mmCIF file of C-alpha atoms in Angstrom:
data_model
loop_
_atom_site.group_PDB
_atom_site.id
_atom_site.type_symbol
_atom_site.label_atom_id
_atom_site.label_comp_id
_atom_site.label_asym_id
_atom_site.label_seq_id
_atom_site.Cartn_x
_atom_site.Cartn_y
_atom_site.Cartn_z
ATOM 1 C CA GLU A 1 -35.978 -11.471 -3.998
ATOM 2 C CA ALA A 2 -34.036 -13.373 -1.215
ATOM 3 C CA LEU A 3 -30.953 -12.904 -3.466
ATOM 4 C CA ARG A 4 -31.577 -9.523 -3.475
ATOM 5 C CA LEU A 5 -32.176 -8.135 -0.873
ATOM 6 C CA PHE A 6 -28.985 -10.561 1.142
ATOM 7 C CA SER A 7 -27.064 -7.882 -1.705
ATOM 8 C CA ARG A 8 -28.400 -4.870 -1.091
ATOM 9 C CA ALA A 9 -27.670 -6.000 2.834
ATOM 10 C CA THR A 10 -23.603 -6.863 2.794
ATOM 11 C CA GLU A 11 -22.807 -3.971 0.700
ATOM 12 C CA ALA A 12 -24.315 -1.734 3.242
ATOM 13 C CA ALA A 13 -22.208 -4.060 5.813
ATOM 14 C CA MET A 14 -19.448 -3.536 3.736
ATOM 15 C CA ASP A 15 -19.860 0.156 4.048
ATOM 16 C CA ASP A 16 -20.548 0.028 7.712
ATOM 17 C CA ALA A 17 -17.314 -1.452 7.427
ATOM 18 C CA LEU A 18 -15.077 0.711 5.430
ATOM 19 C CA ARG A 19 -16.231 3.652 7.590
ATOM 20 C CA HIS A 20 -15.446 1.557 11.055
ATOM 21 C CA ARG A 21 -12.226 0.952 9.181
ATOM 22 C CA ILE A 22 -11.278 4.892 8.095
ATOM 23 C CA SER A 23 -11.743 6.727 11.580
ATOM 24 C CA ASN A 24 -9.418 3.759 13.228
ATOM 25 C CA GLU A 25 -7.082 4.463 10.759
ATOM 26 C CA ARG A 26 -7.438 7.819 11.243
ATOM 27 C CA ALA A 27 -7.272 8.157 14.955
ATOM 28 C CA LEU A 28 -4.450 5.061 14.868
ATOM 29 C CA PHE A 29 -2.217 7.183 12.579
ATOM 30 C CA SER A 30 -2.683 10.718 13.051
ATOM 31 C CA GLY A 31 -2.128 9.612 16.585
ATOM 32 C CA GLY A 32 0.937 7.673 16.544
ATOM 33 C CA ALA A 33 0.330 5.274 17.880
ATOM 34 C CA ASP A 34 2.530 1.930 17.509
ATOM 35 C CA THR A 35 2.220 -1.130 15.213
ATOM 36 C CA SER A 36 1.255 -3.057 19.277
ATOM 37 C CA ALA A 37 -1.864 -0.723 19.409
ATOM 38 C CA LYS A 38 -2.854 -1.204 15.591
ATOM 39 C CA ALA A 39 -2.529 -4.559 15.819
ATOM 40 C CA ARG A 40 -5.950 -4.364 18.041
ATOM 41 C CA VAL A 41 -7.796 -3.627 15.807
ATOM 42 C CA GLN A 42 -11.155 -5.081 14.179
ATOM 43 C CA VAL A 43 -10.926 -5.547 11.087
ATOM 44 C CA PRO A 44 -13.283 -6.927 8.282
ATOM 45 C CA ASN A 45 -12.499 -10.464 6.892
ATOM 46 C CA LEU A 46 -14.678 -11.148 4.073
ATOM 47 C CA ARG A 47 -15.881 -14.774 3.806
ATOM 48 C CA ALA A 48 -17.515 -16.494 0.182
ATOM 49 C CA ARG A 49 -18.898 -19.616 -0.840
ATOM 50 C CA LEU A 50 -17.105 -21.091 -4.223
ATOM 51 C CA ASP A 51 -19.867 -21.606 -6.904
ATOM 52 C CA HIS A 52 -19.426 -23.790 -9.953
ATOM 53 C CA ASP A 53 -21.060 -23.122 -12.734
ATOM 54 C CA MET A 54 -21.617 -26.367 -14.663
ATOM 55 C CA GLN A 55 -23.323 -24.551 -18.005
ATOM 56 C CA THR A 56 -20.081 -22.349 -18.287
ATOM 57 C CA GLY A 57 -17.237 -24.119 -16.559
ATOM 58 C CA THR A 58 -16.274 -21.170 -14.821
ATOM 59 C CA VAL A 59 -15.960 -20.510 -10.700
ATOM 60 C CA ILE A 60 -16.748 -17.631 -8.704
ATOM 61 C CA LEU A 61 -16.774 -16.345 -5.184
ATOM 62 C CA VAL A 62 -20.141 -15.394 -3.661
ATOM 63 C CA PRO A 63 -20.063 -13.790 -0.536
ATOM 64 C CA ASN A 64 -22.185 -14.459 2.290
ATOM 65 C CA SER A 65 -20.407 -13.502 5.777
ATOM 66 C CA ILE A 66 -17.905 -10.684 6.931
ATOM 67 C CA GLU A 67 -16.389 -11.937 10.035
ATOM 68 C CA PHE A 68 -14.776 -8.762 12.531
ATOM 69 C CA ARG A 69 -11.243 -9.918 13.676
ATOM 70 C CA GLY A 70 -7.556 -8.810 14.525
ATOM 71 C CA HIS A 71 -4.847 -8.679 11.817
ATOM 72 C CA SER A 72 -2.861 -11.184 10.886
ATOM 73 C CA ARG A 73 0.630 -10.695 10.423
ATOM 74 C CA ALA A 74 0.802 -10.182 7.095
ATOM 75 C CA THR A 75 -0.632 -6.763 7.090
ATOM 76 C CA HIS A 76 0.923 -5.438 10.834
ATOM 77 C CA PHE A 77 2.534 -2.898 8.888
ATOM 78 C CA GLU A 78 -0.137 -1.963 5.967
ATOM 79 C CA LEU A 79 -3.368 -2.018 8.120
ATOM 80 C CA ALA A 80 -5.625 -0.378 4.525
ATOM 81 C CA ALA A 81 -4.583 -3.847 3.196
ATOM 82 C CA ALA A 82 -6.316 -5.885 5.848
ATOM 83 C CA ASP A 83 -9.574 -6.806 3.828
ATOM 84 C CA ARG A 84 -7.936 -7.736 0.558
ATOM 85 C CA PHE A 85 -7.918 -11.234 1.536
ATOM 86 C CA VAL A 86 -11.202 -13.971 1.118
ATOM 87 C CA SER A 87 -11.453 -17.112 2.831
ATOM 88 C CA SER A 88 -13.977 -20.003 1.746
ATOM 89 C CA ARG A 89 -14.788 -23.829 3.061
ATOM 90 C CA ILE A 90 -14.334 -26.774 0.484
ATOM 91 C CA LYS A 91 -15.375 -29.952 0.602
ATOM 92 C CA PHE A 92 -12.013 -32.706 0.149
ATOM 93 C CA ASP A 93 -13.180 -34.215 -2.233
ATOM 94 C CA ALA A 94 -13.946 -31.213 -4.586
ATOM 95 C CA GLY A 95 -11.704 -31.830 -6.973
ATOM 96 C CA GLU A 96 -13.527 -30.298 -10.150
ATOM 97 C CA ILE A 97 -13.414 -26.770 -8.159
ATOM 98 C CA VAL A 98 -9.547 -27.117 -6.985
ATOM 99 C CA GLU A 99 -8.688 -27.237 -10.547
ATOM 100 C CA HIS A 100 -10.116 -23.725 -11.547
ATOM 101 C CA PHE A 101 -7.311 -22.157 -9.033
ATOM 102 C CA THR A 102 -4.216 -23.032 -12.030
ATOM 103 C CA LYS A 103 -4.530 -22.613 -15.856
ATOM 104 C CA ARG A 104 -2.831 -25.114 -18.025
ATOM 105 C CA GLY A 105 0.811 -24.034 -17.516
ATOM 106 C CA GLY A 106 0.673 -24.141 -13.754
ATOM 107 C CA GLU A 107 -0.175 -20.283 -13.817
ATOM 108 C CA LEU A 108 -2.605 -18.908 -10.837
ATOM 109 C CA ALA A 109 -6.377 -18.132 -12.405
ATOM 110 C CA PRO A 110 -8.928 -15.203 -11.435
ATOM 111 C CA ILE A 111 -11.226 -16.363 -9.795
ATOM 112 C CA GLN A 112 -13.766 -13.370 -9.603
ATOM 113 C CA CYS A 113 -15.731 -12.214 -6.749
ATOM 114 C CA CYS A 114 -17.757 -9.260 -6.220
ATOM 115 C CA ASP A 115 -16.074 -8.007 -10.153
ATOM 116 C CA GLU A 116 -12.437 -8.577 -8.476
ATOM 117 C CA ASP A 117 -9.636 -10.689 -9.014
ATOM 118 C CA CYS A 118 -8.473 -12.888 -6.746
ATOM 119 C CA TYR A 119 -6.109 -16.009 -6.739
ATOM 120 C CA TYR A 120 -5.621 -18.714 -4.660
ATOM 121 C CA LEU A 121 -3.124 -18.176 -1.777
ATOM 122 C CA PHE A 122 -2.992 -21.758 0.433
ATOM 123 C CA ASP A 123 -4.908 -24.409 1.904
ATOM 124 C CA LYS A 124 -4.609 -26.532 5.476
ATOM 125 C CA GLY A 125 -6.762 -29.513 6.937
ATOM 126 C CA ILE A 126 -8.669 -31.927 5.514
ATOM 127 C CA SER A 127 -11.939 -29.426 5.366
ATOM 128 C CA PRO A 128 -9.786 -26.556 4.419
ATOM 129 C CA THR A 129 -10.599 -23.311 4.291
ATOM 130 C CA ILE A 130 -8.916 -21.958 1.552
ATOM 131 C CA HIS A 131 -7.862 -18.498 1.182
ATOM 132 C CA PHE A 132 -7.834 -15.860 -1.646
ATOM 133 C CA LEU A 133 -6.078 -12.941 -2.581
ATOM 134 C CA ARG A 134 -7.752 -10.135 -4.214
ATOM 135 C CA THR A 135 -4.796 -8.197 -5.698
ATOM 136 C CA ARG A 136 -4.212 -4.634 -6.796
ATOM 137 C CA PRO A 137 -3.684 -4.732 -10.605
ATOM 138 C CA GLU A 138 -3.434 -1.072 -10.531
ATOM 139 C CA ALA A 139 -0.748 -0.876 -8.314
ATOM 140 C CA ASP A 140 3.142 -0.998 -9.281
ATOM 141 C CA GLU A 141 4.302 -4.199 -10.097
ATOM 142 C CA LEU A 142 6.622 -4.404 -6.870
ATOM 143 C CA ASP A 143 3.808 -4.156 -4.856
ATOM 144 C CA ARG A 144 3.774 -7.096 -2.604
ATOM 145 C CA PHE A 145 -0.335 -7.049 -3.658
ATOM 146 C CA TYR A 146 0.370 -6.001 -6.798
ATOM 147 C CA SER A 147 0.125 -10.158 -7.728
ATOM 148 C CA ALA A 148 -0.030 -13.449 -5.295
ATOM 149 C CA GLU A 149 3.747 -14.375 -6.784
ATOM 150 C CA ASN A 150 4.826 -10.679 -4.948
ATOM 151 C CA PHE A 151 2.695 -11.289 -1.515
ATOM 152 C CA LEU A 152 4.066 -14.842 -1.043
ATOM 153 C CA GLN A 153 7.666 -13.370 -1.415
ATOM 154 C CA SER A 154 7.357 -10.690 0.504
ATOM 155 C CA LEU A 155 6.249 -13.170 3.615
ATOM 156 C CA GLY A 156 9.736 -15.594 2.956
ATOM 157 C CA ASP A 157 11.916 -18.014 0.998
ATOM 158 C CA PHE A 158 9.713 -21.296 0.935
ATOM 159 C CA THR A 159 12.271 -23.013 -2.117
ATOM 160 C CA GLY A 160 12.170 -26.801 -0.396
ATOM 161 C CA VAL A 161 9.542 -26.950 1.423
ATOM 162 C CA LYS A 162 7.005 -29.789 0.954
ATOM 163 C CA ASP A 163 4.455 -29.096 -0.867
ATOM 164 C CA SER A 164 2.397 -31.056 2.041
ATOM 165 C CA LYS A 165 4.120 -28.430 4.787
ATOM 166 C CA LEU A 166 2.859 -25.728 1.976
ATOM 167 C CA GLY A 167 0.209 -24.923 3.318
ATOM 168 C CA HIS A 168 0.786 -24.469 6.648
ATOM 169 C CA ARG A 169 3.580 -22.314 5.840
ATOM 170 C CA VAL A 170 2.261 -20.208 3.961
ATOM 171 C CA SER A 171 -0.041 -19.815 7.084
ATOM 172 C CA LEU A 172 1.860 -18.473 9.539
ATOM 173 C CA ALA A 173 1.509 -15.437 8.027
ATOM 174 C CA PHE A 174 -2.560 -15.451 8.914
ATOM 175 C CA THR A 175 -1.551 -15.982 13.283
ATOM 176 C CA ALA A 176 -3.397 -13.047 15.625
ATOM 177 C CA THR A 177 -0.244 -12.161 16.562
ATOM 178 C CA ILE A 178 0.664 -8.738 18.204
ATOM 179 C CA PRO A 179 3.959 -7.181 17.053
ATOM 180 C CA THR A 180 6.355 -5.554 20.515
ATOM 181 C CA VAL A 181 10.197 -5.335 19.549
ATOM 182 C CA THR A 182 11.904 -5.119 15.995
ATOM 183 C CA LEU A 183 15.261 -6.663 16.371
ATOM 184 C CA ALA A 184 19.152 -5.956 14.856
ATOM 185 C CA PRO A 185 20.246 -9.315 13.209
ATOM 186 C CA HIS A 186 22.935 -9.202 15.764
ATOM 187 C CA GLN A 187 20.471 -9.300 18.322
ATOM 188 C CA ILE A 188 19.029 -12.539 16.808
ATOM 189 C CA SER A 189 21.187 -16.784 16.757
ATOM 190 C CA VAL A 190 20.526 -19.894 16.510
ATOM 191 C CA ILE A 191 21.562 -21.947 18.957
ATOM 192 C CA PRO A 192 20.865 -26.270 19.071
ATOM 193 C CA ASP A 193 18.293 -28.080 19.727
ATOM 194 C CA VAL A 194 18.639 -30.589 22.824
ATOM 195 C CA TRP A 195 18.213 -34.465 21.545
ATOM 196 C CA ARG A 196 18.148 -37.311 24.037
ATOM 197 C CA ALA A 197 17.471 -40.716 23.546
ATOM 198 C CA GLY A 198 16.419 -39.936 19.979
ATOM 199 C CA TYR A 199 14.016 -36.887 21.631
ATOM 200 C CA CYS A 200 14.078 -33.633 20.888
ATOM 201 C CA TRP A 201 13.532 -32.344 24.461
ATOM 202 C CA SER A 202 13.919 -28.323 23.038
ATOM 203 C CA ASP A 203 11.251 -29.405 20.235
ATOM 204 C CA GLY A 204 9.534 -25.578 19.669
ATOM 205 C CA CYS A 205 11.631 -24.068 22.445
ATOM 206 C CA GLY A 206 13.460 -20.816 22.674
ATOM 207 C CA VAL A 207 15.146 -18.130 25.007
ATOM 208 C CA ILE A 208 15.425 -14.969 25.463
ATOM 209 C CA SER A 209 17.252 -11.816 27.562
ATOM 210 C CA GLN A 210 15.505 -11.046 30.800
ATOM 211 C CA GLY A 211 15.768 -7.456 28.619
ATOM 212 C CA LEU A 212 14.407 -8.260 25.956
ATOM 213 C CA ALA A 213 11.193 -9.776 28.024
ATOM 214 C CA ASP A 214 11.200 -6.651 29.338
ATOM 215 C CA LEU A 215 10.697 -4.704 26.209
ATOM 216 C CA VAL A 216 8.144 -7.201 24.742
ATOM 217 C CA SER A 217 6.718 -7.034 28.550
ATOM 218 C CA ARG A 218 6.723 -2.950 28.184
ATOM 219 C CA ALA A 219 4.512 -2.876 23.895
ATOM 220 C CA MET A 220 1.983 -5.984 25.750
ATOM 221 C CA GLY A 221 1.457 -3.618 28.767
ATOM 222 C CA THR A 222 1.442 -6.936 30.992
ATOM 223 C CA ARG A 223 4.381 -8.787 32.737
ATOM 224 C CA VAL A 224 5.774 -11.801 30.396
ATOM 225 C CA THR A 225 7.626 -14.817 31.510
ATOM 226 C CA ALA A 226 7.278 -17.245 28.706
ATOM 227 C CA CYS A 227 5.416 -16.860 25.346
ATOM 228 C CA GLN A 228 4.731 -18.166 22.628
ATOM 229 C CA ILE A 229 5.662 -16.426 19.477
ATOM 230 C CA ARG A 230 6.414 -16.127 15.349
ATOM 231 C CA ILE A 231 8.910 -13.980 14.289
ATOM 232 C CA GLY A 232 9.202 -14.295 10.401
ATOM 233 C CA LEU A 233 8.368 -17.649 9.437
ATOM 234 C CA CYS A 234 10.011 -19.472 12.552
ATOM 235 C CA LYS A 235 7.028 -20.103 15.892
ATOM 236 C CA GLY A 236 7.711 -21.566 19.351
ATOM 237 C CA MET A 237 8.232 -20.772 22.724
ATOM 238 C CA LEU A 238 10.407 -18.444 24.711
ATOM 239 C CA VAL A 239 11.516 -18.503 28.070
ATOM 240 C CA ILE A 240 13.553 -15.928 29.601
ATOM 241 C CA ASP A 241 17.479 -17.314 30.474
ATOM 242 C CA PRO A 242 18.569 -15.255 32.888
ATOM 243 C CA THR A 243 22.638 -15.846 32.146
ATOM 244 C CA LEU A 244 21.597 -14.181 28.942
ATOM 245 C CA THR A 245 22.569 -9.930 28.594
ATOM 246 C CA GLY A 246 21.511 -6.981 26.918
ATOM 247 C CA VAL A 247 18.734 -7.806 24.331
ATOM 248 C CA GLN A 248 19.368 -11.026 22.942
ATOM 249 C CA LEU A 249 16.406 -13.696 21.266
ATOM 250 C CA LEU A 250 18.250 -17.390 20.675
ATOM 251 C CA LEU A 251 16.386 -19.583 18.334
ATOM 252 C CA ARG A 252 16.728 -23.793 17.454
ATOM 253 C CA PRO A 253 16.075 -25.045 14.583
ATOM 254 C CA SER A 254 12.737 -27.113 15.061
ATOM 255 C CA MET A 255 11.690 -23.135 15.327
ATOM 256 C CA ILE A 256 12.801 -22.241 11.535
ATOM 257 C CA LYS A 257 10.574 -23.434 9.443
ATOM 258 C CA GLY A 258 12.050 -21.398 6.491
ATOM 259 C CA ALA A 259 14.436 -18.382 5.281
ATOM 260 C CA SER A 260 12.965 -14.753 5.962
ATOM 261 C CA SER A 261 13.645 -11.096 6.442
ATOM 262 C CA HIS A 262 11.433 -10.302 8.922
ATOM 263 C CA ARG A 263 12.984 -9.311 12.456
ATOM 264 C CA CYS A 264 9.431 -8.040 14.151
ATOM 265 C CA LEU A 265 9.323 -9.969 16.964
ATOM 266 C CA GLU A 266 5.440 -11.254 17.868
ATOM 267 C CA VAL A 267 3.755 -12.828 20.346
ATOM 268 C CA LYS A 268 0.951 -14.833 20.171
ATOM 269 C CA ALA A 269 0.448 -15.528 23.339
ATOM 270 C CA ALA A 270 1.732 -14.840 26.827
ATOM 271 C CA ALA A 271 2.136 -17.553 30.053
ATOM 272 C CA LYS A 272 -0.397 -16.655 33.001
ATOM 273 C CA ILE A 273 0.168 -18.016 35.757
ATOM 274 C CA LYS A 274 -3.312 -20.727 37.090
ATOM 275 C CA LYS A 275 -3.978 -20.182 40.919
ATOM 276 C CA ALA A 276 -5.465 -23.966 40.765
ATOM 277 C CA GLY A 277 -4.353 -27.268 38.699
ATOM 278 C CA ASN A 278 -1.008 -26.053 37.291
ATOM 279 C CA MET A 279 -0.121 -29.819 37.958
ATOM 280 C CA LEU A 280 1.898 -30.418 34.849
ATOM 281 C CA PHE A 281 5.315 -29.257 35.807
ATOM 282 C CA CYS A 282 4.973 -31.618 37.997
ATOM 283 C CA GLN A 283 4.285 -34.300 36.328
ATOM 284 C CA ALA A 284 6.708 -33.495 33.462
ATOM 285 C CA ILE A 285 9.924 -33.865 36.422
ATOM 286 C CA ILE A 286 7.910 -37.671 37.882
ATOM 287 C CA VAL A 287 8.961 -37.790 33.638
ATOM 288 C CA ILE A 288 11.759 -37.252 33.611
ATOM 289 C CA SER A 289 13.248 -38.354 36.119
ATOM 290 C CA ASN A 290 12.082 -41.925 35.047
ATOM 291 C CA MET A 291 13.707 -41.644 32.538
ATOM 292 C CA LEU A 292 17.297 -40.829 34.185
ATOM 293 C CA MET A 293 16.697 -44.057 35.563
ATOM 294 C CA ASP A 294 20.153 -45.306 34.090
ATOM 295 C CA GLU A 295 21.845 -41.551 34.838
ATOM 296 C CA ARG A 296 22.076 -42.645 38.274
ATOM 297 C CA ASP A 297 24.730 -44.449 38.465
ATOM 298 C CA ARG A 298 26.762 -41.847 37.041
ATOM 299 C CA ALA A 299 27.897 -38.718 39.066
ATOM 300 C CA GLY A 300 25.504 -35.689 38.616
ATOM 301 C CA GLY A 301 23.745 -37.330 35.873
ATOM 302 C CA ASP A 302 20.688 -35.862 36.380
ATOM 303 C CA VAL A 303 22.058 -32.488 37.079
ATOM 304 C CA ARG A 304 23.861 -32.491 34.113
ATOM 305 C CA PHE A 305 20.639 -33.708 31.590
ATOM 306 C CA LEU A 306 18.318 -30.604 33.469
ATOM 307 C CA HIS A 307 21.575 -28.342 32.703
ATOM 308 C CA GLU A 308 21.623 -28.972 28.977
ATOM 309 C CA LEU A 309 17.377 -29.053 29.172
ATOM 310 C CA MET A 310 16.577 -25.573 30.684
#
């Protein structure tokens, strides 16, 4: 009886969520709202429990809750597909369940959820949350949600990525971000990382021009001087380089996690100025100063290194 009541409550919640989504879609699309506005709309995300039936030897996903949150990067440009993902927590040693995710030949096996086929996408962490895709088998074979393979290929090229890192790379598409500016290929460049004494001082930190920062600020509705970003399969921080002109984005090799054709600059978080307690910059200056003790006998050693770093 309790399970029947819960099932009814879940169906009612899904119906409410669907009506909420449809009304927002109408308002957004009819009004010609930009992608940044659409990304702020809350959408339902289905959470489920993996149930292993020992008698039949099958594994199914049983919905147990619905979470409303902002769009992930994977569906910024396809609002209606935002609810096609199902997530489930699993124990690290649940090998008897994980082996059901693939068939004997290595092909992905369907896992049933509410009479629909779901396919494993990725997981990360010691006690991971596993993400599944509810496919659209009725769609065209080229549709990115037709199969898990199509969806992963639409994100980028994961060839050569180590198995231990694959989950982290795929998860880049599920970060909640705000799309800002779609750049042309000639506006994106890659510059070398800054290495010193065997350490990468520019790890994950690129630069943008003031012109691009102005465009990002306009899309964000606030002044942006530094921001944490995603673009394609790249991630990291961006700061403004006042010497750059026009609209330019300069990435570093340490930011690039894989090849992708996506060129929309998306902001995960923008830097904010703190009025108190912002002592990290002072600490960094002290550390850099101590590390440059051996350079002080050389004229301009400190200045030269700081110029390379900035």
